[in-house]
Amino acid sequence: MIRPLTLTDLDAFVALRAASFSSDPLSWDQDADSIVDPKVWADRIVEKPEEQFLLGYFMTDEAGQEQLAGLLGFQRYNKTKRRHRGMVWGVYVSPAARGQGAARQLLRECVRRAKEIAGLERLNLTVSNYAEAACKLYLSEGFREFGREKDAARTGDVSMDEVYMTLDLTEAPE
């Protein structure tokens, strides 16, 4: 199930975001031991119509409880000259939820919501070149690479490229 996160999900969000840094170190520019401070994220988790939202993918555990297993953030650019664009950020699906279409569902829900925002024409995102499944997903959903920063981040001796992608919402698949 996909739904917007609320403040009641803050602890689960913090835990999953922190776990993402250690489970997929070549996908982030944060270190595995980076602190995810709930005080910093409390305002960003609250949906603000036409400005920001944070979507969660929830799985039902053996006890019948919903568990947060995927994330996707959206933020509209604030400056007047950039308000026609939005940014997709923090996309992550836990290893337990992979292979079930969770990231695709999150992305499609984000695009659906973005299309409803007046004046929003484009979504941008960045992704590590090591996140091969994510790159393939974005391309399959209509995003196109428009730039690449070589050696944008390093994990130990491993150099990661930051791939810049964009989606024209008027051309996005339904």
PDB file of C-alpha atoms in Angstrom:
ATOM      1  CA  MET A   1       0.000   0.000   0.000  1.00  0.00           C
ATOM      2  CA  ILE A   2       1.203   3.515  -0.848  1.00  0.00           C
ATOM      3  CA  ARG A   3       0.234   6.515   1.265  1.00  0.00           C
ATOM      4  CA  PRO A   4       1.665   9.860   2.349  1.00  0.00           C
ATOM      5  CA  LEU A   5       3.660   9.736   5.549  1.00  0.00           C
ATOM      6  CA  THR A   6       2.470  11.660   8.593  1.00  0.00           C
ATOM      7  CA  LEU A   7       4.119  12.613  11.873  1.00  0.00           C
ATOM      8  CA  THR A   8       2.995   9.266  13.305  1.00  0.00           C
ATOM      9  CA  ASP A   9       5.368   7.646  10.777  1.00  0.00           C
ATOM     10  CA  LEU A  10       8.378   9.757  11.784  1.00  0.00           C
ATOM     11  CA  ASP A  11      10.145   7.052  13.821  1.00  0.00           C
ATOM     12  CA  ALA A  12       9.673   4.456  11.076  1.00  0.00           C
ATOM     13  CA  PHE A  13      10.914   6.964   8.472  1.00  0.00           C
ATOM     14  CA  VAL A  14      14.030   7.787  10.500  1.00  0.00           C
ATOM     15  CA  ALA A  15      14.813   4.093  10.971  1.00  0.00           C
ATOM     16  CA  LEU A  16      14.322   3.203   7.298  1.00  0.00           C
ATOM     17  CA  ARG A  17      16.272   6.209   6.009  1.00  0.00           C
ATOM     18  CA  ALA A  18      19.165   5.410   8.361  1.00  0.00           C
ATOM     19  CA  ALA A  19      19.081   1.750   7.287  1.00  0.00           C
ATOM     20  CA  SER A  20      19.262   2.796   3.634  1.00  0.00           C
ATOM     21  CA  PHE A  21      22.644   4.441   4.140  1.00  0.00           C
ATOM     22  CA  SER A  22      24.217   1.211   5.372  1.00  0.00           C
ATOM     23  CA  SER A  23      22.352  -1.260   3.137  1.00  0.00           C
ATOM     24  CA  ASP A  24      23.171   0.620  -0.080  1.00  0.00           C
ATOM     25  CA  PRO A  25      26.285   2.744   0.538  1.00  0.00           C
ATOM     26  CA  LEU A  26      26.978   3.263  -3.179  1.00  0.00           C
ATOM     27  CA  SER A  27      23.545   4.817  -3.708  1.00  0.00           C
ATOM     28  CA  TRP A  28      23.911   7.755  -1.296  1.00  0.00           C
ATOM     29  CA  ASP A  29      26.323  10.535  -0.563  1.00  0.00           C
ATOM     30  CA  GLN A  30      25.673  10.035   3.176  1.00  0.00           C
ATOM     31  CA  ASP A  31      27.928   7.746   5.170  1.00  0.00           C
ATOM     32  CA  ALA A  32      26.547   4.571   6.736  1.00  0.00           C
ATOM     33  CA  ASP A  33      26.794   6.141  10.186  1.00  0.00           C
ATOM     34  CA  SER A  34      25.054   9.401   9.194  1.00  0.00           C
ATOM     35  CA  ILE A  35      22.540  10.545  11.800  1.00  0.00           C
ATOM     36  CA  VAL A  36      18.939  10.992  10.660  1.00  0.00           C
ATOM     37  CA  ASP A  37      17.692  13.559  13.170  1.00  0.00           C
ATOM     38  CA  PRO A  38      13.918  13.397  13.743  1.00  0.00           C
ATOM     39  CA  LYS A  39      13.872  17.109  14.626  1.00  0.00           C
ATOM     40  CA  VAL A  40      15.210  17.965  11.181  1.00  0.00           C
ATOM     41  CA  TRP A  41      12.717  15.708   9.412  1.00  0.00           C
ATOM     42  CA  ALA A  42       9.542  16.469  11.390  1.00  0.00           C
ATOM     43  CA  ASP A  43       8.648  19.431   9.151  1.00  0.00           C
ATOM     44  CA  ARG A  44       9.600  17.706   5.908  1.00  0.00           C
ATOM     45  CA  ILE A  45       7.412  14.686   6.604  1.00  0.00           C
ATOM     46  CA  VAL A  46       4.254  16.795   6.784  1.00  0.00           C
ATOM     47  CA  GLU A  47       2.485  17.048   3.440  1.00  0.00           C
ATOM     48  CA  LYS A  48       2.081  20.594   2.170  1.00  0.00           C
ATOM     49  CA  PRO A  49      -0.240  20.685  -0.831  1.00  0.00           C
ATOM     50  CA  GLU A  50       1.518  21.708  -4.027  1.00  0.00           C
ATOM     51  CA  GLU A  51       4.870  22.005  -2.200  1.00  0.00           C
ATOM     52  CA  GLN A  52       6.077  18.741  -0.688  1.00  0.00           C
ATOM     53  CA  PHE A  53       5.080  15.231   0.248  1.00  0.00           C
ATOM     54  CA  LEU A  54       6.754  12.063   1.408  1.00  0.00           C
ATOM     55  CA  LEU A  55       5.253   8.794   0.211  1.00  0.00           C
ATOM     56  CA  GLY A  56       5.633   5.475   1.954  1.00  0.00           C
ATOM     57  CA  TYR A  57       5.288   1.925   0.705  1.00  0.00           C
ATOM     58  CA  PHE A  58       3.874  -0.299   3.430  1.00  0.00           C
ATOM     59  CA  MET A  59       3.999  -4.073   3.708  1.00  0.00           C
ATOM     60  CA  THR A  60       1.956  -6.155   6.110  1.00  0.00           C
ATOM     61  CA  ASP A  61       4.069  -8.256   8.474  1.00  0.00           C
ATOM     62  CA  GLU A  62       3.226 -11.697   9.883  1.00  0.00           C
ATOM     63  CA  ALA A  63       1.345 -10.087  12.782  1.00  0.00           C
ATOM     64  CA  GLY A  64      -0.819  -8.114  10.369  1.00  0.00           C
ATOM     65  CA  GLN A  65       0.879  -4.797  11.151  1.00  0.00           C
ATOM     66  CA  GLU A  66       1.862  -2.316   8.464  1.00  0.00           C
ATOM     67  CA  GLN A  67       5.617  -1.841   8.154  1.00  0.00           C
ATOM     68  CA  LEU A  68       7.227   1.011   6.249  1.00  0.00           C
ATOM     69  CA  ALA A  69       9.353  -0.598   3.525  1.00  0.00           C
ATOM     70  CA  GLY A  70       9.805   2.128   0.908  1.00  0.00           C
ATOM     71  CA  LEU A  71      10.188   5.895   0.604  1.00  0.00           C
ATOM     72  CA  LEU A  72       9.949   8.631  -2.001  1.00  0.00           C
ATOM     73  CA  GLY A  73      10.102  12.363  -1.373  1.00  0.00           C
ATOM     74  CA  PHE A  74       8.883  15.252  -3.513  1.00  0.00           C
ATOM     75  CA  GLN A  75       9.822  18.908  -3.105  1.00  0.00           C
ATOM     76  CA  ARG A  76       8.763  21.743  -5.372  1.00  0.00           C
ATOM     77  CA  TYR A  77      11.428  24.351  -5.971  1.00  0.00           C
ATOM     78  CA  ASN A  78      10.731  27.471  -3.890  1.00  0.00           C
ATOM     79  CA  LYS A  79      12.107  30.262  -6.049  1.00  0.00           C
ATOM     80  CA  THR A  80       9.566  31.916  -8.352  1.00  0.00           C
ATOM     81  CA  LYS A  81      11.671  31.335 -11.459  1.00  0.00           C
ATOM     82  CA  ARG A  82      11.983  27.625 -10.660  1.00  0.00           C
ATOM     83  CA  ARG A  83       8.442  26.786  -9.497  1.00  0.00           C
ATOM     84  CA  HIS A  84       7.686  24.949 -12.722  1.00  0.00           C
ATOM     85  CA  ARG A  85      10.025  22.200 -11.495  1.00  0.00           C
ATOM     86  CA  GLY A  86       9.962  19.695  -8.688  1.00  0.00           C
ATOM     87  CA  MET A  87      12.539  17.319  -7.281  1.00  0.00           C
ATOM     88  CA  VAL A  88      12.163  13.632  -6.480  1.00  0.00           C
ATOM     89  CA  TRP A  89      14.498  12.654  -3.649  1.00  0.00           C
ATOM     90  CA  GLY A  90      15.322   9.878  -1.200  1.00  0.00           C
ATOM     91  CA  VAL A  91      13.846   6.972  -3.151  1.00  0.00           C
ATOM     92  CA  TYR A  92      14.545   3.758  -1.289  1.00  0.00           C
ATOM     93  CA  VAL A  93      12.995   0.304  -0.963  1.00  0.00           C
ATOM     94  CA  SER A  94      14.140  -2.077   1.762  1.00  0.00           C
ATOM     95  CA  PRO A  95      15.710  -5.365   0.658  1.00  0.00           C
ATOM     96  CA  ALA A  96      12.648  -7.247   1.993  1.00  0.00           C
ATOM     97  CA  ALA A  97      10.319  -5.323  -0.339  1.00  0.00           C
ATOM     98  CA  ARG A  98      12.442  -5.405  -3.487  1.00  0.00           C
ATOM     99  CA  GLY A  99      11.165  -7.260  -6.518  1.00  0.00           C
ATOM    100  CA  GLN A 100       7.530  -6.427  -5.718  1.00  0.00           C
ATOM    101  CA  GLY A 101       7.245  -3.268  -7.795  1.00  0.00           C
ATOM    102  CA  ALA A 102       7.365  -0.969  -4.773  1.00  0.00           C
ATOM    103  CA  ALA A 103       9.662   1.646  -6.314  1.00  0.00           C
ATOM    104  CA  ARG A 104       7.593   1.727  -9.504  1.00  0.00           C
ATOM    105  CA  GLN A 105       4.399   2.181  -7.483  1.00  0.00           C
ATOM    106  CA  LEU A 106       5.961   4.993  -5.457  1.00  0.00           C
ATOM    107  CA  LEU A 107       7.247   6.719  -8.582  1.00  0.00           C
ATOM    108  CA  ARG A 108       3.945   6.433 -10.422  1.00  0.00           C
ATOM    109  CA  GLU A 109       2.051   7.843  -7.449  1.00  0.00           C
ATOM    110  CA  CYS A 110       4.506  10.727  -7.280  1.00  0.00           C
ATOM    111  CA  VAL A 111       4.058  11.473 -10.991  1.00  0.00           C
ATOM    112  CA  ARG A 112       0.276  11.229 -10.677  1.00  0.00           C
ATOM    113  CA  ARG A 113       0.274  13.728  -7.808  1.00  0.00           C
ATOM    114  CA  ALA A 114       2.772  16.006  -9.551  1.00  0.00           C
ATOM    115  CA  LYS A 115       0.546  16.208 -12.633  1.00  0.00           C
ATOM    116  CA  GLU A 116      -2.220  17.617 -10.409  1.00  0.00           C
ATOM    117  CA  ILE A 117      -0.071  20.518  -9.186  1.00  0.00           C
ATOM    118  CA  ALA A 118      -0.867  23.706 -11.085  1.00  0.00           C
ATOM    119  CA  GLY A 119       2.118  25.079 -12.980  1.00  0.00           C
ATOM    120  CA  LEU A 120       4.375  22.088 -12.345  1.00  0.00           C
ATOM    121  CA  GLU A 121       5.890  20.942 -15.649  1.00  0.00           C
ATOM    122  CA  ARG A 122       8.952  18.866 -14.821  1.00  0.00           C
ATOM    123  CA  LEU A 123      10.378  16.471 -12.264  1.00  0.00           C
ATOM    124  CA  ASN A 124      14.121  16.190 -11.734  1.00  0.00           C
ATOM    125  CA  LEU A 125      16.125  13.685  -9.741  1.00  0.00           C
ATOM    126  CA  THR A 126      19.658  12.507  -9.232  1.00  0.00           C
ATOM    127  CA  VAL A 127      20.762   8.919  -8.861  1.00  0.00           C
ATOM    128  CA  SER A 128      24.056   7.132  -8.348  1.00  0.00           C
ATOM    129  CA  ASN A 129      25.361   5.266 -11.363  1.00  0.00           C
ATOM    130  CA  TYR A 130      25.706   2.262  -9.014  1.00  0.00           C
ATOM    131  CA  ALA A 131      21.930   2.207  -8.470  1.00  0.00           C
ATOM    132  CA  GLU A 132      21.452   0.315 -11.720  1.00  0.00           C
ATOM    133  CA  ALA A 133      17.938  -0.939 -10.962  1.00  0.00           C
ATOM    134  CA  ALA A 134      16.840   2.599 -10.089  1.00  0.00           C
ATOM    135  CA  CYS A 135      18.362   4.003 -13.296  1.00  0.00           C
ATOM    136  CA  LYS A 136      16.515   1.376 -15.361  1.00  0.00           C
ATOM    137  CA  LEU A 137      13.267   2.108 -13.534  1.00  0.00           C
ATOM    138  CA  TYR A 138      13.500   5.858 -14.118  1.00  0.00           C
ATOM    139  CA  LEU A 139      14.267   5.376 -17.803  1.00  0.00           C
ATOM    140  CA  SER A 140      11.366   2.942 -18.191  1.00  0.00           C
ATOM    141  CA  GLU A 141       9.022   5.518 -16.615  1.00  0.00           C
ATOM    142  CA  GLY A 142       9.988   8.259 -19.058  1.00  0.00           C
ATOM    143  CA  PHE A 143      12.850  10.028 -17.277  1.00  0.00           C
ATOM    144  CA  ARG A 144      15.815  10.981 -19.435  1.00  0.00           C
ATOM    145  CA  GLU A 145      19.408  11.592 -18.453  1.00  0.00           C
ATOM    146  CA  PHE A 146      20.470  15.185 -19.085  1.00  0.00           C
ATOM    147  CA  GLY A 147      23.795  15.252 -17.321  1.00  0.00           C
ATOM    148  CA  ARG A 148      26.309  13.364 -15.257  1.00  0.00           C
ATOM    149  CA  GLU A 149      28.845  14.498 -12.709  1.00  0.00           C
ATOM    150  CA  LYS A 150      31.789  12.129 -12.710  1.00  0.00           C
ATOM    151  CA  ASP A 151      33.331  11.305  -9.339  1.00  0.00           C
ATOM    152  CA  ALA A 152      30.589  13.222  -7.482  1.00  0.00           C
ATOM    153  CA  ALA A 153      30.980  11.099  -4.341  1.00  0.00           C
ATOM    154  CA  ARG A 154      33.316   8.442  -3.032  1.00  0.00           C
ATOM    155  CA  THR A 155      32.826   5.486  -0.754  1.00  0.00           C
ATOM    156  CA  GLY A 156      36.293   4.400   0.202  1.00  0.00           C
ATOM    157  CA  ASP A 157      38.147   4.004  -3.082  1.00  0.00           C
ATOM    158  CA  VAL A 158      34.941   3.660  -5.115  1.00  0.00           C
ATOM    159  CA  SER A 159      34.063   6.711  -7.182  1.00  0.00           C
ATOM    160  CA  MET A 160      30.366   7.297  -7.917  1.00  0.00           C
ATOM    161  CA  ASP A 161      28.858   9.365 -10.706  1.00  0.00           C
ATOM    162  CA  GLU A 162      25.748  11.423 -10.005  1.00  0.00           C
ATOM    163  CA  VAL A 163      23.292  10.992 -12.870  1.00  0.00           C
ATOM    164  CA  TYR A 164      20.851  13.876 -13.465  1.00  0.00           C
ATOM    165  CA  MET A 165      17.463  12.885 -14.887  1.00  0.00           C
ATOM    166  CA  THR A 166      14.307  14.754 -15.840  1.00  0.00           C
ATOM    167  CA  LEU A 167      10.707  13.956 -16.736  1.00  0.00           C
ATOM    168  CA  ASP A 168       8.490  16.319 -18.723  1.00  0.00           C
ATOM    169  CA  LEU A 169       5.108  15.850 -17.026  1.00  0.00           C
ATOM    170  CA  THR A 170       3.245  16.634 -20.244  1.00  0.00           C
ATOM    171  CA  GLU A 171       4.937  13.638 -21.872  1.00  0.00           C
ATOM    172  CA  ALA A 172       4.834  11.295 -18.869  1.00  0.00           C
ATOM    173  CA  PRO A 173       3.079   7.962 -19.333  1.00  0.00           C
ATOM    174  CA  GLU A 174      -0.380   7.680 -17.760  1.00  0.00           C
TER     175      GLU A 174
END
